[in-house]
Coordinates of C-alpha atoms in Angstrom, one line a residue:
X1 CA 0.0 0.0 0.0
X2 CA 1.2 3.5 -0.6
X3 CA 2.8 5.0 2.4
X4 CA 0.9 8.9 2.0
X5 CA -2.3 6.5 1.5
X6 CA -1.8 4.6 4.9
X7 CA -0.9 8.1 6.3
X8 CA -4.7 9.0 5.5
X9 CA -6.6 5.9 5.9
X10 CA -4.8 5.0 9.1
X11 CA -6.1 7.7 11.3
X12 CA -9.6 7.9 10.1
X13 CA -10.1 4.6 10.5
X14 CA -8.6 4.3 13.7
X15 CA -10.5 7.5 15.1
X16 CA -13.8 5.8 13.2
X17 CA -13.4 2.3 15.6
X18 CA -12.7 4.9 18.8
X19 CA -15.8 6.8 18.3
X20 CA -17.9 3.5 17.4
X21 CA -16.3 1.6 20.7
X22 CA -17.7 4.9 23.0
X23 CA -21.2 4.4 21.3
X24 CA -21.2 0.9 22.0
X25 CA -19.8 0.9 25.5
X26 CA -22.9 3.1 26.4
X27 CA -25.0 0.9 25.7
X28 CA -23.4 -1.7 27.3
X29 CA -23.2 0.1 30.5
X30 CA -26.9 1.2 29.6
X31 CA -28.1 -1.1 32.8
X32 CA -25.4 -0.1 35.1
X33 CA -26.1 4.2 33.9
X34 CA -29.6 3.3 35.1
X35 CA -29.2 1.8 37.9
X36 CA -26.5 4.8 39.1
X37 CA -29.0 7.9 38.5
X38 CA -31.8 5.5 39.2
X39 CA -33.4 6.3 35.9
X40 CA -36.6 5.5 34.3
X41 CA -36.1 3.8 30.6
X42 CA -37.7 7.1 29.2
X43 CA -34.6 9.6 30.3
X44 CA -32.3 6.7 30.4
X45 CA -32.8 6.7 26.0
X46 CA -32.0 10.0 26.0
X47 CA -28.4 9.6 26.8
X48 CA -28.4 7.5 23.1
X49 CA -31.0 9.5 21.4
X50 CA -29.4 12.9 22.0
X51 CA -26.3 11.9 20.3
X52 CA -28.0 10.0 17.3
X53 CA -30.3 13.3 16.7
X54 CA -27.0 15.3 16.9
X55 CA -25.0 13.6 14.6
X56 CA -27.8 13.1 12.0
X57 CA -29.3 16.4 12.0
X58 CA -25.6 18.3 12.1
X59 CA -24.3 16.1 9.4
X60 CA -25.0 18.4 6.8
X61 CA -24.2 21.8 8.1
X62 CA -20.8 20.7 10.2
X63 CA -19.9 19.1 6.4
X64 CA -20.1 23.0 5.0
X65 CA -18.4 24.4 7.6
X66 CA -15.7 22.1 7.0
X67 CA -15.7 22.7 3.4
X68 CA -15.3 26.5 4.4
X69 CA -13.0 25.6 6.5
X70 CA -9.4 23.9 6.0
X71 CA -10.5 20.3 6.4
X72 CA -7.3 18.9 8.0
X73 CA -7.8 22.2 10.8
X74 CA -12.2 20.8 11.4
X75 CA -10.7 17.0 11.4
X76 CA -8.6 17.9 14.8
X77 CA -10.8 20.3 16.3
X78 CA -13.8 17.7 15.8
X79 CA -11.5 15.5 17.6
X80 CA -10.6 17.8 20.2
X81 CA -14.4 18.4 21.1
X82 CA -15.5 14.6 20.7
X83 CA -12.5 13.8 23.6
X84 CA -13.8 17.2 25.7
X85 CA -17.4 15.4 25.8
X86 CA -16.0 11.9 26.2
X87 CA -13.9 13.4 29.0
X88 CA -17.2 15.2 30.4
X89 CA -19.2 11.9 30.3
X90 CA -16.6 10.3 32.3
X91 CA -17.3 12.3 35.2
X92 CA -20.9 13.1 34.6
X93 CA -22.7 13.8 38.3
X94 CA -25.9 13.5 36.9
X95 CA -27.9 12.2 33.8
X96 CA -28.4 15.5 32.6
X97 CA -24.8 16.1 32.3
X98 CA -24.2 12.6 31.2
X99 CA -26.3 13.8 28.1
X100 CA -25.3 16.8 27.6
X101 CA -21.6 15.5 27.4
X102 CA -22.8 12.5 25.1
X103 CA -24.2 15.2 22.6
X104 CA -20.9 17.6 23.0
X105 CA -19.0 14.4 21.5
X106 CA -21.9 13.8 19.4
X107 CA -21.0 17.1 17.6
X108 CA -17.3 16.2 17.1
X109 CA -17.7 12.9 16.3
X110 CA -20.2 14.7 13.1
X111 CA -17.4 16.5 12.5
X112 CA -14.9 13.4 11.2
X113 CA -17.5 11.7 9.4

C-alpha cells in the first residue's frame, strides 16, 4: 500500500473504531447508567437519542463548515471536542450532564464523518 495512503486511511479509520467503541460501551453500561441515576427507561434513551439526533441532523451543516473551513484544521478540532465530551461523560454527576456531554461528543464525532 502507498505509504501517504496509509498516512490518511490510518487515522480515520482508527478515530472511526474509537468513536464506534464509545457508542457501543454506552450501551453496554446502559443497565449499570440506570441503575447509578436510578433512571426510568424514558430519560435513560435519551443519553443515546441525544447523540443520534445530533449527529444526524448536524451532518450536513458541520460538512459545510468544513468545506469552508481547511478540512485537516475541522478533522482535529472535531477531535478535540468529541475527547472534551468523552472526557465530560466520564465524570458526569448526573444524567443530565451525562447527556449533555454524550451530545458535545456527538458534535465532534459529526465532525470526522
Amino acid at each position: 500500500m502507498d505509504k501517504k495512503l496509509l498516512l490518511v486511511v490510518f487515522p480515520v479509520v482508527f478515530t472511526a473504531n474509537i468513536f464506534l467503541l464509545d457508542f457501543n460501551t454506552t450501551i453496554i453500561a446502559m443497565p449499570s447508567i440506570i441503575d447509578e441515576f436510578d433512571l426510568s427507561l424514558r430519560l435513560a434513551s435519551w443519553i443515546i437519542l441525544s447523540a443520534s439526533i445530533v449527529m444526524t441532523a448536524g451532518l450536513m451543516p458541520i460538512g459545510r463548515i468544513a468545506d469552508l473551513l481547511s478540512r485537516k484544521f475541522f478533522y482535529i478540532l472535531s477531535l478535540f471536542i468529541s475527547l472534551l465530551g468523552i472526557i465530560f461523560a466520564s465524570y458526569a454527576s448526573n444524567v443530565y450532564l451525562l447527556i449533555l456531554s454524550k451530545t458535545i461528543s456527538a458534535v465532534g464525532t459529526t465532525g470526522t464523518l
